[in-house]
């Protein structure tokens, strides 16, 4: 199944719902949780999550792929 927003593949997660595997879908997903900046960079990826950093306030956080 493809994501209706970005047309990338979706996977069925543990909660039995389909989730997009594109880390930047929707784009607000990778915005900085501290300053809401969209100037972010992915600094590490794994099968289950990704580590991001903000170029403006230098905050670091992790988001899950599911």
Coordinates of N, CA and C in Angstrom, one line a residue, residues 31-65:
X31 N 10.0 18.7 12.1 CA 10.2 20.0 12.6 C 10.7 19.9 14.1
X32 N 11.5 20.9 14.5 CA 12.1 20.9 15.8 C 11.0 21.0 16.8
X33 N 11.0 20.1 17.8 CA 10.0 20.2 18.9 C 10.2 21.4 19.8
X34 N 11.4 21.9 19.8 CA 11.7 23.1 20.7 C 11.4 24.4 20.1
X35 N 11.9 24.6 18.9 CA 11.7 26.0 18.3 C 10.8 26.0 17.0
X36 N 10.3 24.8 16.7 CA 9.4 24.6 15.5 C 10.1 24.9 14.2
X37 N 11.4 25.0 14.1 CA 12.1 25.2 12.9 C 12.0 24.0 12.0
X38 N 12.0 24.3 10.7 CA 12.0 23.2 9.7 C 13.5 23.0 9.2
X39 N 14.4 23.7 9.7 CA 15.8 23.6 9.4 C 16.5 22.5 10.2
X40 N 16.1 21.3 9.8 CA 16.6 20.1 10.6 C 17.4 19.2 9.7
X41 N 18.1 18.3 10.3 CA 19.0 17.4 9.6 C 18.9 16.0 10.2
X42 N 18.8 15.0 9.4 CA 18.8 13.6 10.0 C 20.3 13.2 10.1
X43 N 20.6 12.9 11.4 CA 22.0 12.6 11.7 C 22.3 11.1 11.9
X44 N 21.2 10.3 12.0 CA 21.3 8.9 12.1 C 20.0 8.2 11.8
X45 N 20.1 7.0 11.2 CA 18.9 6.3 10.9 C 19.0 4.8 11.2
X46 N 17.9 4.2 11.6 CA 17.9 2.7 11.8 C 16.6 2.2 11.2
X47 N 16.4 0.9 11.3 CA 15.1 0.4 10.8 C 13.9 0.9 11.5
X48 N 14.1 1.2 12.8 CA 12.9 1.6 13.6 C 12.8 3.1 13.9
X49 N 13.9 3.8 13.8 CA 13.8 5.3 14.1 C 14.9 6.1 13.5
X50 N 14.9 7.4 13.7 CA 15.9 8.3 13.2 C 16.2 9.4 14.2
X51 N 17.5 9.8 14.2 CA 17.9 10.9 15.1 C 18.1 12.1 14.2
X52 N 17.5 13.2 14.8 CA 17.5 14.5 14.1 C 18.2 15.5 14.9
X53 N 18.7 16.6 14.3 CA 19.2 17.7 15.0 C 18.7 19.0 14.3
X54 N 18.5 20.0 15.1 CA 18.0 21.3 14.6 C 19.2 22.2 14.3
X55 N 19.2 22.8 13.1 CA 20.3 23.7 12.7 C 20.2 25.0 13.3
X56 N 19.0 25.4 13.9 CA 18.9 26.7 14.5 C 19.2 26.7 16.0
X57 N 18.6 25.8 16.8 CA 18.8 25.8 18.2 C 19.6 24.6 18.7
X58 N 20.1 23.7 17.8 CA 21.0 22.6 18.0 C 20.3 21.5 19.0
X59 N 19.0 21.5 19.1 CA 18.4 20.4 19.8 C 18.5 19.1 19.1
X60 N 18.5 18.0 19.8 CA 18.6 16.7 19.2 C 17.4 15.9 19.7
X61 N 16.8 15.0 18.9 CA 15.7 14.2 19.3 C 15.6 13.0 18.3
X62 N 14.7 12.1 18.7 CA 14.5 10.8 17.9 C 13.1 10.7 17.5
X63 N 12.8 10.3 16.3 CA 11.4 10.0 15.8 C 11.4 8.6 15.4
X64 N 10.2 8.0 15.6 CA 10.0 6.6 15.2 C 9.5 6.5 13.8
X65 N 9.8 5.5 13.1 CA 9.3 5.3 11.7 C 7.8 4.9 11.7

